Structures are given as structure tokens and as C-alpha cells.
């Protein structure tokens, strides 16, 4: 019997991570729902917007760490809301202090507040500084394969291209660019932003991504906790499908002279 | 806590079926692989091409029932290879004899051997005869919403539109037609044919299908047993995602005056 | 010099037609706009809904023939609004009387008023009767390649599959089915219904269609007369592009082992 | 009568250009075919790869200017084959000498020879230098809306995002990013690279692009001269269609509760 399959550990920055689904903590009704959804997702890595979330900066206020315990989850501080390299670097230095020297971070430097598209020039600058300071940088980026490679060359530990705009739920708009990045990267490629539904997550994994990070797709579903579970299954399904090796597509007689040839060549 | 979710039984022809993934038995390396893949899929309903598979017609030859036991699985005889209503009806009468009066069947009447597209005129005719004779007819059909409705009105127990050509692995080519069928049907709609990878199955379920039937996508994967498991997870993920209610898509500023408006309106 | 190109006449029912763009006459602001748009479209064949348009049935009322002269245009009576073979046949017999024995007609038998999707069973029945009575039948149909072939075998002079629902402007939802029809048909295949913008018309022609019929895309554009001209150019562009033979698509390294292979194989 | 339409001049760097189709001169069978295709395209602006094409650098060899006369066409020197800002700047300085002080240029700095994807960091650097030196810079770029804006802010006279990889003929892979660029740009946005067939060009224009630049789609068509003509028509059709204002898309009952809602919202 060829099943169960061989081990397929997810290695990130030298650590083995138990789930390929990474989740955010924003946009939930309350901290209790956050806790339930994160739990249902099975995620180990949970990302936290340092500028928006209290993880100890504001003593006396509700603290995310009360429901997402650092003993159980790997917290991934992120720089949501930062528009310059300088802001992002400062924010992550603060996070490191708050989290007792924690080095694994998610860098995002945004281009503007309307699109939340990354500013790649500032992102490159911030990545360089952070890596020099010993951070392990997972980096939100565009799907530009040349710049993705440059981030890898700088020493980032994971490349995190957007599938579509943050919070848009539009799915993977350009699987071709993502594919080029995947074919070349030696470090994990994790789709970050744009996933809207379970099949989007499965598609990302079937393209060969190492993981998927999402927040809105779960938090803004009608039933977030159920959606968290659906996403966990979808990531697993997509990964297993990728490993199993899909059948080739066989369009009807796509000969060179066929009217269909333009569709698939 | 809103999770675990409320029950979501799959009721087909009055019975509760334990999996929304239905599988075929053709195109495997051997009967052992068939058994392993079917088992890994978690399917309860297993469809059998009566014209191509020995379920007792040819005594002394390998018998599918030795690996797919009717005690454990619900066998679904199908009419693969039939090109007229008459052939299909005759084939299913034979199946009923071989299977001791078994009434649940899958009707497919093909238009030609190149496309394996259904012949809808013959299909309607066969469905009418079979229903009159007491069969419970699940019916392979095109994605024509008018004819799908007619099949329902005749008394079929499930409508099974193709996603794309049998064995093509092209996925759901026209989700819009499928959506119209889904919005109107009072009986289960099960995508039959064309699924190629796990995300295709998830998409079918997210559209609201009651189930997915596949064969080639599993049997012709590089590792069929792993793919069977991937498909089981994908069907579950898609179903749960559909129940959870996905977030709305939020394309960037798609105002009427925007260059993007044509893309989404 | 290889240009100008060889002649490319559009032969329909034995006649040479001067434009591959066919247009309807409904949904315009007034008869004057109808006239201007039809003129700008360059169409020779202009289809008229006999049940909705006065071409002489109602003496004393505005008559379409006053602006669309039968001396200049080939009028194509159609059966819009008919839901049974019987209604459609009756309507076209009336049209023949009103138009002095005119035999070229467009048959459409609708499945319901919500989708305006064709009822293919009634369509087949009506086609058979009309052909027996000497009509030259152009036939609105689904994109089902088996039934399209049957309509050709019955003796229709053109097959007119919908691109998407009438009046929807959704474009060609399933180019694959259309491609199978095109590969097999010996008579002109004309996309009828669903075109929304100029590129939709170009795509239809690039697939190898002999022509495109549209109404809403022109009449409901912000500037119908300009859109009529745009459509004329798009049909010509698409036809010439198809004849010129497009370059092959060359996706980036789509090797079997590439993450991109699933996208294009 | 609302037709003919109001004037729609294409203003680029302060000049009125007579065609929105811009063409390249590479990959043709010979200079004669180049001449015929360029003529059939109706283009005024013709781009020339300075590193690959003799426009006087190599006296005694065939000279492109003999068939593409600067009296008749606006030559647009480009930096195809340059991988650094420095190479690109040097190449365009040479072009300016060869062309008697000609300031309008197309900058492209490539990321690597496999993808020919732009290197946006080097592109920004080169653009800055060239603008300082008085060049009028049209710039090949990715579809990153933040960097496109930055190029505009630097003073480029046209933004030229790729539709897909140079020479791939894959069409517009991400109309959404292109749409964001279009919505924000105050200077002409011209799709450069990736167009494969006439409808691709029409789609670019319908999104609101000011023009389309192509080479391979014409030169590598089976009949380049015919394809050049098809492209001219397609660009005109797409532009006119965009100006005419397409009908809204009307998907079947896309209510929030519909299975179709995920498809279009």
C-alpha cells in the first residue's frame, strides 16, 4: 500500500512548523471569536499587527496574548500600517522587545492606504536593515519574480507574494507570475493576501506554495470558525494533491489547426 | 462556541450517504490499486461501468466485487459506452439482475466516442423508460439548465452535469450554467466528469453542489491513492466553505466609471 | 507583397453576405437610432422579432421597414418570445406571408422567460417542421456539440450557439464547447447572444466563427451608434486575425515538472 | 446623428500621434517584410532595438532606416538587451547621437534573459538619470501600481506595463493591476509586451489604455502583414468600444444568496 505518504515537513527558518496555514488575528467580532477561529484553523503561526494589537504595549487593556498564548502558537509580528522602511524597522524592533528577543517577523511596507499594495522599494530597504540586525524576515511582496529573487538573495526566510489585494478575496489573479517565483525560489513561498475561499487556498498549494497566510477570508466569512476549519482542510487537500501529481489536462483535440489551439498553447 | 457545526447529511434518493465524493473504478493499474484508492477516497457510492467491468457476468474472471464489496459500498451501475437509449436501458436491466434488484443507477447516454459528451435527447428518452420501470436514476447530462430541469421533472433522483469532457481534467468550464442549475434544482446536483485536481472539486462544492463524482482525476494521478485522499479533503473543504459563507469579493474601486467596471459587473 | 489578402466571402444559404456582423433591432431609443446604429454596423442581415416589431402586421403604426428597407438589408425574421415549437412555426409562417415568401429565418425557441436559454427539444422539433416546409433555418441553440450537429444534419443553414445568456453581455463563457462545434460544422457557426463588448466579438471570430449576431451590446451601450461601428471593426479584426494565424502562446517554461504545467496542459 | 464621433487625438509627450498601435521591428523574415508589416499596421511610432538593429552604427550593412524612413515614422529607440541602468543609459545616449538629438525613447531594463521581466529597481534608476538628461522616457515596467506611479512622478511621458512576458503571446494576465494603474495615471498607459492576438489588443484598449505596443504578435503570425492589419483594426475597435461605453454585464440573478454570487461580487 502506497498510503500513508512519506513525511512532508514544513521547514521555515530552520524550524518545523506543524501547519501550512498561517492566520491573522484582525477583523474578528471579539477576542473570543479570534481564539476559536485560530484554534479551528489548526495554525501554528499566528501573525499580529503590532501597530493595531495590544500584546503588552498598553497595560490594562485586553491583551491578545491572553487568548493566543505564545506557549502554544508561534507569534509572527507584522508591520501592517507601515508605509516606509523606517516605520517598519522601528515597529519590528519594538515587537522584538515586547516578545523577548523573538526574531521571526513578517515585514510589510505598504504603498498606499487604498490598495495596500506593497511598496517594493521600501520593502527591499527595510529587509536589508532587518536582516543585518538579525531578524528572520518573512516578506510580503508583489508577484514580481525579479524582486522576489532579490529578497531571497538578501536573506529573507520566506517570500510572501500577494494573490490579490489585501482584504479583497479575489483569489490568485496571476498564477503565472507566482509560478515563475515558485520555480526559482529555494526558500518557502507563502501566498499572503487575497485568498477569499477554500478553493483559492487549494489552488495556491497546488501551484506548489509552501503555505498560505490569510485573515479576512476567515474573519469576514459568515461563520468564521467553520471557515477556519474549511481552510485547514483546503490547504491540506491542495498540498496532498500537489504531491500526488495531478493528471495532465487533456483538452479536446487541441491540434495546431484546431480552433481550440489558441486557447491552450 | 459555534463549532462543531450542525449536521449536514447528504440525502440521496431517500438514503443518507456518508460521503459527498463518489468515485469510479476504471483506469487503475490493477484491482488492488482500485481497492486502495476507493478506500482512501472515503467514498460510499462507487460507480461501475457494467459494459466494461466484471461484476459476475463473466464467471471465473477477476470480479470487482471481490475488492469493492457491496456490503461496504453502495454500487452504482452506470451505462458508460452506451450511445442510445435502448442500449442504456438494456444495460441497466442487466445490472439490476446481477445486483439482486438494485434500483439506484447512473444513466449516461453518450453522443459520440470522441467527446463522450451526453446525447441529451437519448438521455431524456432513457430516463423516462427507466423511471417508469422503477429505477432510481442519477443522470449524467450537459450543463443545459432547461434540460436539467426536465430531467428533474421526469423524476430523476440526481442531476449530474459534466464540468468538462469525461477524462479531460479541465475543471468547471462554465460555472454560470452550473449555477443556474443549482439555483433551481430541488434534487442533488452532482458534478460528474471533468474534475482534474483537488481545487476543481472544492470549487464544485463551493458553488453549492451536493457532491462530486470522479474517476480519471484519481486513477490517472501520479499517485492515485494519495490523490484519492486529497479529493476527500477537498470535497469536505469545499462543502464546509460553502456552508461557512465566503466573504464577498471586493475588487478595487469598481465604480461604474472605473476601467475595472467591465471586469466585474 | 502578401497583402491585400485573398477574398474571404461569407456564404450563407448559397448567398454571399457582405458583413459577418448581424444585428438586431430591439431596445433602441427610437426608430431613428435603430436606423443609425444599423447603418453604422455595416450589417447586411438584420434580424426582426416578429412578435414584437411591426413590419406591416399593424397598419397605421410605425413600421420598421420604413427605416430598415428590404431593398438595402436582408431581413431575418426571428421567433423571439416563442416557448414552443408550435408557436415558433406559426410565427415564421406569418413572417413569410408578410415578407412575400422570404425563406431565410432565425428560429429560437426559449426555455423560460428568466434565462431565455433555448429549449433544445422544442428547437429540434421546430427545425424539422420548418425545413420540411422549405424555410432556410438559422437556429439559436445551446453550445451542446451533439445537438448542434443534429441541427446541421436536419438541414439548418447556420448554427447559432449562445455565448452567454441573451442580453447578459457576459461574453463567451465556454470557448471549449464552441470550439468543438466549430471543428465539426460544415455550415456557418454564428455566435448569437451574450456578446457585450468589441473584444467579445473579436474573440468569437478568432475561434473561427463565420459571424456574430448581437443586439443588446449595441443598443444598450452608452453611445449605440459608436458601438455599432466598434463592433464592425472588431468583427473584421477578429476575422483577419484568425486568417492571419496567431503566434503560438509561449508560457514560461511549462515543463511537465513545472508548477505551471497544470495551468496549460 | 451622433456619428461620426468627436475627435480623439492621441497626445504623447506633447505631440499628436496618428495611431494608437505602436510596433517593433524585430523577428521578421527580412527588411522587406518589416516594411510591409509596419506599413499595414498604420503605426506612426516604430520602436527599434538599438543594440540589435543597424540604424547607422555599422556603415555598409543593411540599414533599417532605408525601409522605415524617419521622415515618415517616429522612431523610438529602445534598450532591449540591457540588464542594468548603466547599460540602458549608455545605449540611449548613443541612440540620441545616431538620431540627431532625438529625445523620445523607450527604456527597458530587463531582470534576466529567461523571462525578460523588467528589473524595476534598475528601471527607476535609469529613468531618473535619463529624465535629468532631457530624454522623454516611455518606460517598460511591471504592472505594479505603486512603482508605475513612481515612474510617473519621476517625469516619464508614458507608462508601459507588460500584459505578459515579452514574446509570450499570453495576453493580459492581470487586468486588475492594469486597471489600478489606469485609474490613477495622468499620462498615457500603453500595454507593452504579451499581446498575442487581435482580441488581446482590443481588451487592452477597452480597459482604457492609450495604446498598445507589440512586435512578436505581428512578426510571428503565420501571415505577418495580414496580422498587422488585424491589429490596427483591433486597436481602433477597442478604443471606439471604450469610448462608446459598453453595456453593463448582467449575470443571471447574482443575488447575495445565489450560488453565483461568489463568481462576480
mmCIF file of C-alpha atoms in Angstrom, chain C:
data_model
loop_
_atom_site.group_PDB
_atom_site.id
_atom_site.type_symbol
_atom_site.label_atom_id
_atom_site.label_comp_id
_atom_site.label_asym_id
_atom_site.label_seq_id
_atom_site.Cartn_x
_atom_site.Cartn_y
_atom_site.Cartn_z
ATOM 1 C CA UNK C 1 3.728 41.600 -51.193
ATOM 2 C CA UNK C 2 1.269 39.295 -49.421
ATOM 3 C CA UNK C 3 -1.318 41.984 -48.767
ATOM 4 C CA UNK C 4 -4.127 42.681 -49.756
ATOM 5 C CA UNK C 5 -5.372 39.251 -48.792
ATOM 6 C CA UNK C 6 -7.276 36.716 -50.847
ATOM 7 C CA UNK C 7 -11.041 37.055 -50.947
ATOM 8 C CA UNK C 8 -12.965 35.765 -47.941
ATOM 9 C CA UNK C 9 -16.621 35.759 -48.892
ATOM 10 C CA UNK C 10 -19.236 34.922 -46.282
ATOM 11 C CA UNK C 11 -21.534 32.393 -47.931
ATOM 12 C CA UNK C 12 -24.803 31.740 -46.149
ATOM 13 C CA UNK C 13 -27.526 29.554 -47.606
ATOM 14 C CA UNK C 14 -25.928 29.941 -51.007
ATOM 15 C CA UNK C 15 -25.816 33.741 -50.913
ATOM 16 C CA UNK C 16 -22.821 35.967 -50.421
ATOM 17 C CA UNK C 17 -23.375 38.250 -47.464
ATOM 18 C CA UNK C 18 -21.374 41.455 -47.263
ATOM 19 C CA UNK C 19 -20.819 41.604 -43.498
ATOM 20 C CA UNK C 20 -20.116 38.994 -40.843
ATOM 21 C CA UNK C 21 -21.801 41.168 -38.255
ATOM 22 C CA UNK C 22 -25.540 40.524 -37.953
ATOM 23 C CA UNK C 23 -27.630 42.839 -35.821
ATOM 24 C CA UNK C 24 -30.983 43.023 -34.105
ATOM 25 C CA UNK C 25 -33.389 45.923 -33.976
ATOM 26 C CA UNK C 26 -34.731 45.882 -30.435
ATOM 27 C CA UNK C 27 -34.042 48.025 -27.360
ATOM 28 C CA UNK C 28 -33.179 51.255 -29.184
ATOM 29 C CA UNK C 29 -34.425 54.649 -28.058
ATOM 30 C CA UNK C 30 -36.422 55.086 -31.267
ATOM 31 C CA UNK C 31 -36.549 54.026 -34.903
ATOM 32 C CA UNK C 32 -34.159 56.768 -35.856
ATOM 33 C CA UNK C 33 -31.486 55.461 -33.532
ATOM 34 C CA UNK C 34 -32.187 51.974 -34.852
ATOM 35 C CA UNK C 35 -31.539 53.181 -38.364
ATOM 36 C CA UNK C 36 -28.342 54.985 -37.484
ATOM 37 C CA UNK C 37 -26.922 52.097 -35.475
ATOM 38 C CA UNK C 38 -27.763 49.510 -38.110
ATOM 39 C CA UNK C 39 -26.166 51.714 -40.723
ATOM 40 C CA UNK C 40 -23.008 52.230 -38.645
ATOM 41 C CA UNK C 41 -22.735 48.492 -38.054
ATOM 42 C CA UNK C 42 -22.366 47.829 -41.763
ATOM 43 C CA UNK C 43 -24.586 44.778 -41.322
ATOM 44 C CA UNK C 44 -26.479 43.336 -44.250
ATOM 45 C CA UNK C 45 -28.540 40.855 -42.262
ATOM 46 C CA UNK C 46 -30.856 42.488 -39.754
ATOM 47 C CA UNK C 47 -32.974 40.314 -37.531
ATOM 48 C CA UNK C 48 -36.503 41.283 -36.508
ATOM 49 C CA UNK C 49 -38.615 39.868 -33.681
ATOM 50 C CA UNK C 50 -41.881 39.260 -35.498
ATOM 51 C CA UNK C 51 -43.899 39.121 -32.288
ATOM 52 C CA UNK C 52 -42.644 42.484 -31.098
ATOM 53 C CA UNK C 53 -41.973 44.511 -34.181
ATOM 54 C CA UNK C 54 -44.375 45.952 -36.693
ATOM 55 C CA UNK C 55 -43.346 45.048 -40.218
ATOM 56 C CA UNK C 56 -46.803 45.521 -41.572
ATOM 57 C CA UNK C 57 -49.000 43.500 -39.236
ATOM 58 C CA UNK C 58 -50.324 46.705 -37.708
ATOM 59 C CA UNK C 59 -51.157 49.129 -40.488
ATOM 60 C CA UNK C 60 -51.012 52.748 -39.428
ATOM 61 C CA UNK C 61 -48.357 52.208 -36.765
ATOM 62 C CA UNK C 62 -44.622 52.986 -37.169
ATOM 63 C CA UNK C 63 -43.170 50.309 -39.407
ATOM 64 C CA UNK C 64 -39.593 49.083 -39.069
ATOM 65 C CA UNK C 65 -39.399 48.628 -42.814
ATOM 66 C CA UNK C 66 -39.570 52.399 -43.195
ATOM 67 C CA UNK C 67 -36.098 52.693 -41.652
ATOM 68 C CA UNK C 68 -34.657 49.261 -42.453
ATOM 69 C CA UNK C 69 -35.537 48.899 -46.083
ATOM 70 C CA UNK C 70 -35.742 45.373 -47.502
ATOM 71 C CA UNK C 71 -34.127 46.817 -50.616
ATOM 72 C CA UNK C 72 -30.965 47.512 -48.724
ATOM 73 C CA UNK C 73 -30.941 44.938 -45.919
ATOM 74 C CA UNK C 74 -31.664 41.232 -45.738
ATOM 75 C CA UNK C 75 -34.372 40.966 -43.120
ATOM 76 C CA UNK C 76 -34.132 37.934 -40.884
ATOM 77 C CA UNK C 77 -37.414 37.283 -39.073
ATOM 78 C CA UNK C 78 -36.924 35.633 -35.686
ATOM 79 C CA UNK C 79 -39.159 33.969 -33.139
ATOM 80 C CA UNK C 80 -38.100 35.807 -30.000
ATOM 81 C CA UNK C 81 -40.767 35.276 -27.364
ATOM 82 C CA UNK C 82 -41.778 31.787 -28.545
ATOM 83 C CA UNK C 83 -41.635 28.972 -25.995
ATOM 84 C CA UNK C 84 -42.901 26.041 -28.058
ATOM 85 C CA UNK C 85 -42.175 24.592 -31.457
ATOM 86 C CA UNK C 86 -45.745 25.278 -32.440
ATOM 87 C CA UNK C 87 -45.597 28.991 -31.617
ATOM 88 C CA UNK C 88 -42.303 29.353 -33.430
ATOM 89 C CA UNK C 89 -43.527 27.618 -36.564
ATOM 90 C CA UNK C 90 -46.706 29.688 -36.611
ATOM 91 C CA UNK C 91 -44.746 32.893 -36.175
ATOM 92 C CA UNK C 92 -42.424 32.170 -39.060
ATOM 93 C CA UNK C 93 -45.283 31.213 -41.366
ATOM 94 C CA UNK C 94 -46.742 34.631 -40.642
ATOM 95 C CA UNK C 95 -43.397 36.279 -41.338
ATOM 96 C CA UNK C 96 -43.192 34.534 -44.686
ATOM 97 C CA UNK C 97 -46.525 35.955 -45.654
ATOM 98 C CA UNK C 98 -45.629 39.460 -44.534
ATOM 99 C CA UNK C 99 -42.325 39.298 -46.388
ATOM 100 C CA UNK C 100 -43.599 37.887 -49.686
ATOM 101 C CA UNK C 101 -42.282 34.368 -49.416
ATOM 102 C CA UNK C 102 -38.982 35.170 -47.741
ATOM 103 C CA UNK C 103 -37.473 31.806 -46.667
ATOM 104 C CA UNK C 104 -34.413 32.749 -44.567
ATOM 105 C CA UNK C 105 -35.392 32.819 -40.896
ATOM 106 C CA UNK C 106 -33.907 32.649 -37.436
ATOM 107 C CA UNK C 107 -35.519 30.083 -35.199
ATOM 108 C CA UNK C 108 -35.373 30.489 -31.465
ATOM 109 C CA UNK C 109 -37.497 28.534 -29.024
ATOM 110 C CA UNK C 110 -36.893 29.663 -25.483
ATOM 111 C CA UNK C 111 -36.848 27.548 -22.350
ATOM 112 C CA UNK C 112 -38.148 30.180 -19.973
ATOM 113 C CA UNK C 113 -38.520 33.916 -19.624
ATOM 114 C CA UNK C 114 -35.900 34.250 -16.889
ATOM 115 C CA UNK C 115 -32.900 32.852 -18.716
ATOM 116 C CA UNK C 116 -34.050 32.993 -22.366
ATOM 117 C CA UNK C 117 -31.923 29.849 -22.696
ATOM 118 C CA UNK C 118 -33.031 27.780 -25.700
ATOM 119 C CA UNK C 119 -35.326 24.807 -25.268
ATOM 120 C CA UNK C 120 -33.387 22.399 -27.389
ATOM 121 C CA UNK C 121 -36.044 19.696 -27.607
ATOM 122 C CA UNK C 122 -38.637 22.115 -28.961
ATOM 123 C CA UNK C 123 -35.994 23.702 -31.154
ATOM 124 C CA UNK C 124 -35.201 20.385 -32.824
ATOM 125 C CA UNK C 125 -38.885 19.747 -33.408
ATOM 126 C CA UNK C 126 -39.492 23.180 -34.910
ATOM 127 C CA UNK C 127 -36.410 22.993 -37.103
ATOM 128 C CA UNK C 128 -37.583 19.743 -38.583
ATOM 129 C CA UNK C 129 -41.021 21.133 -39.457
ATOM 130 C CA UNK C 130 -39.686 24.388 -40.869
ATOM 131 C CA UNK C 131 -37.087 22.715 -43.058
ATOM 132 C CA UNK C 132 -39.766 20.395 -44.406
ATOM 133 C CA UNK C 133 -41.811 23.478 -45.307
ATOM 134 C CA UNK C 134 -38.950 24.988 -47.265
ATOM 135 C CA UNK C 135 -37.609 27.502 -44.781
ATOM 136 C CA UNK C 136 -33.899 28.205 -44.631
ATOM 137 C CA UNK C 137 -33.345 27.892 -40.911
ATOM 138 C CA UNK C 138 -30.648 29.665 -38.954
ATOM 139 C CA UNK C 139 -31.006 28.324 -35.441
ATOM 140 C CA UNK C 140 -30.297 29.766 -31.991
ATOM 141 C CA UNK C 141 -29.061 26.936 -29.806
ATOM 142 C CA UNK C 142 -27.071 25.962 -26.742
ATOM 143 C CA UNK C 143 -23.353 25.166 -27.071
ATOM 144 C CA UNK C 144 -24.054 21.420 -26.909
ATOM 145 C CA UNK C 145 -21.940 19.958 -29.733
ATOM 146 C CA UNK C 146 -24.091 16.856 -30.131
ATOM 147 C CA UNK C 147 -27.327 18.797 -30.578
ATOM 148 C CA UNK C 148 -25.597 21.370 -32.788
ATOM 149 C CA UNK C 149 -24.597 18.535 -35.073
ATOM 150 C CA UNK C 150 -28.135 17.190 -35.072
ATOM 151 C CA UNK C 151 -29.445 20.587 -36.174
ATOM 152 C CA UNK C 152 -26.942 20.582 -39.005
ATOM 153 C CA UNK C 153 -27.969 17.064 -40.001
ATOM 154 C CA UNK C 154 -31.602 18.163 -40.085
ATOM 155 C CA UNK C 155 -30.652 20.706 -42.732
ATOM 156 C CA UNK C 156 -30.291 24.010 -40.900
ATOM 157 C CA UNK C 157 -28.273 26.604 -42.842
ATOM 158 C CA UNK C 158 -26.457 28.066 -39.835
ATOM 159 C CA UNK C 159 -25.871 27.059 -36.228
ATOM 160 C CA UNK C 160 -26.130 29.934 -33.770
ATOM 161 C CA UNK C 161 -24.935 28.953 -30.312
ATOM 162 C CA UNK C 162 -25.230 31.402 -27.463
ATOM 163 C CA UNK C 163 -22.014 32.802 -25.999
ATOM 164 C CA UNK C 164 -23.908 33.524 -22.791
ATOM 165 C CA UNK C 165 -27.476 34.420 -21.872
ATOM 166 C CA UNK C 166 -29.348 36.779 -24.207
ATOM 167 C CA UNK C 167 -28.868 40.333 -23.062
ATOM 168 C CA UNK C 168 -26.286 39.416 -20.441
ATOM 169 C CA UNK C 169 -23.170 40.813 -22.105
ATOM 170 C CA UNK C 170 -21.102 38.173 -20.327
ATOM 171 C CA UNK C 171 -19.076 37.176 -23.388
ATOM 172 C CA UNK C 172 -18.089 33.650 -24.408
ATOM 173 C CA UNK C 173 -18.422 31.587 -21.259
ATOM 174 C CA UNK C 174 -17.356 28.264 -22.718
ATOM 175 C CA UNK C 175 -15.000 28.640 -25.682
ATOM 176 C CA UNK C 176 -14.240 24.926 -25.468
ATOM 177 C CA UNK C 177 -17.724 23.752 -26.383
ATOM 178 C CA UNK C 178 -17.870 26.385 -29.074
ATOM 179 C CA UNK C 179 -14.551 25.110 -30.372
ATOM 180 C CA UNK C 180 -15.836 21.557 -30.690
ATOM 181 C CA UNK C 181 -18.862 22.798 -32.628
ATOM 182 C CA UNK C 182 -16.603 24.824 -34.906
ATOM 183 C CA UNK C 183 -14.256 21.958 -35.572
ATOM 184 C CA UNK C 184 -17.088 19.761 -36.762
ATOM 185 C CA UNK C 185 -19.565 22.021 -38.515
ATOM 186 C CA UNK C 186 -19.757 22.196 -42.296
ATOM 187 C CA UNK C 187 -22.181 25.133 -42.186
ATOM 188 C CA UNK C 188 -21.580 28.604 -40.774
ATOM 189 C CA UNK C 189 -21.411 28.868 -36.994
ATOM 190 C CA UNK C 190 -22.542 32.285 -35.803
ATOM 191 C CA UNK C 191 -22.329 33.326 -32.175
ATOM 192 C CA UNK C 192 -25.731 34.615 -31.166
ATOM 193 C CA UNK C 193 -26.320 36.212 -27.772
ATOM 194 C CA UNK C 194 -24.046 37.169 -24.939
ATOM 195 C CA UNK C 195 -21.528 39.399 -26.672
ATOM 196 C CA UNK C 196 -21.081 42.514 -24.544
ATOM 197 C CA UNK C 197 -18.168 44.432 -25.948
ATOM 198 C CA UNK C 198 -15.954 44.632 -29.012
ATOM 199 C CA UNK C 199 -13.307 42.211 -27.785
ATOM 200 C CA UNK C 200 -16.003 39.563 -27.228
ATOM 201 C CA UNK C 201 -16.865 39.783 -30.907
ATOM 202 C CA UNK C 202 -13.192 39.595 -31.874
ATOM 203 C CA UNK C 203 -12.726 36.503 -29.717
ATOM 204 C CA UNK C 204 -15.690 34.788 -31.384
ATOM 205 C CA UNK C 205 -14.196 35.428 -34.793
ATOM 206 C CA UNK C 206 -10.733 34.312 -33.685
ATOM 207 C CA UNK C 207 -12.201 30.997 -32.626
ATOM 208 C CA UNK C 208 -13.271 30.582 -36.235
ATOM 209 C CA UNK C 209 -16.904 31.660 -36.179
ATOM 210 C CA UNK C 210 -18.353 32.730 -39.510
ATOM 211 C CA UNK C 211 -20.123 35.666 -37.912
ATOM 212 C CA UNK C 212 -21.604 37.235 -34.809
ATOM 213 C CA UNK C 213 -25.165 38.342 -34.165
ATOM 214 C CA UNK C 214 -25.863 40.896 -31.470
ATOM 215 C CA UNK C 215 -28.430 43.405 -30.333
ATOM 216 C CA UNK C 216 -28.166 44.479 -26.697
ATOM 217 C CA UNK C 217 -24.406 45.092 -26.821
ATOM 218 C CA UNK C 218 -25.039 47.821 -29.367
ATOM 219 C CA UNK C 219 -28.450 49.096 -28.317
ATOM 220 C CA UNK C 220 -27.595 49.319 -24.611
ATOM 221 C CA UNK C 221 -24.155 50.844 -24.982
ATOM 222 C CA UNK C 222 -23.887 54.425 -23.773
ATOM 223 C CA UNK C 223 -23.436 55.501 -27.397
ATOM 224 C CA UNK C 224 -25.090 52.859 -29.582
ATOM 225 C CA UNK C 225 -24.033 54.253 -32.932
ATOM 226 C CA UNK C 226 -20.372 54.401 -31.949
ATOM 227 C CA UNK C 227 -20.578 50.918 -30.525
ATOM 228 C CA UNK C 228 -22.083 49.667 -33.777
ATOM 229 C CA UNK C 229 -19.023 50.963 -35.579
ATOM 230 C CA UNK C 230 -16.710 49.450 -32.944
ATOM 231 C CA UNK C 231 -18.390 46.079 -33.430
ATOM 232 C CA UNK C 232 -17.979 46.264 -37.191
ATOM 233 C CA UNK C 233 -14.260 46.856 -36.738
ATOM 234 C CA UNK C 234 -13.948 44.138 -34.095
ATOM 235 C CA UNK C 235 -15.574 41.502 -36.278
ATOM 236 C CA UNK C 236 -13.281 42.437 -39.119
ATOM 237 C CA UNK C 237 -10.230 42.465 -36.822
ATOM 238 C CA UNK C 238 -11.092 39.076 -35.370
ATOM 239 C CA UNK C 239 -11.716 37.518 -38.759
ATOM 240 C CA UNK C 240 -8.495 38.858 -40.222
ATOM 241 C CA UNK C 241 -6.569 37.781 -37.130
ATOM 242 C CA UNK C 242 -7.968 34.260 -37.470
ATOM 243 C CA UNK C 243 -6.974 34.145 -41.120
ATOM 244 C CA UNK C 244 -3.523 35.566 -40.377
ATOM 245 C CA UNK C 245 -2.836 32.762 -37.907
ATOM 246 C CA UNK C 246 -1.860 33.920 -34.461
ATOM 247 C CA UNK C 247 1.550 33.222 -32.927
ATOM 248 C CA UNK C 248 1.557 30.241 -30.578
ATOM 249 C CA UNK C 249 1.203 31.009 -26.896
ATOM 250 C CA UNK C 250 4.532 30.521 -25.171
ATOM 251 C CA UNK C 251 4.026 30.315 -21.434
ATOM 252 C CA UNK C 252 7.174 30.465 -19.376
ATOM 253 C CA UNK C 253 8.857 27.063 -19.220
ATOM 254 C CA UNK C 254 5.783 24.942 -18.954
ATOM 255 C CA UNK C 255 7.689 21.737 -18.474
ATOM 256 C CA UNK C 256 5.944 18.711 -17.003
ATOM 257 C CA UNK C 257 7.730 19.238 -13.727
ATOM 258 C CA UNK C 258 6.975 22.933 -13.557
ATOM 259 C CA UNK C 259 4.438 24.341 -11.128
ATOM 260 C CA UNK C 260 2.903 25.936 -14.201
ATOM 261 C CA UNK C 261 2.210 22.736 -16.075
ATOM 262 C CA UNK C 262 -1.230 22.318 -14.580
ATOM 263 C CA UNK C 263 -2.193 25.703 -15.899
ATOM 264 C CA UNK C 264 -1.732 24.944 -19.525
ATOM 265 C CA UNK C 265 -1.547 21.273 -20.295
#
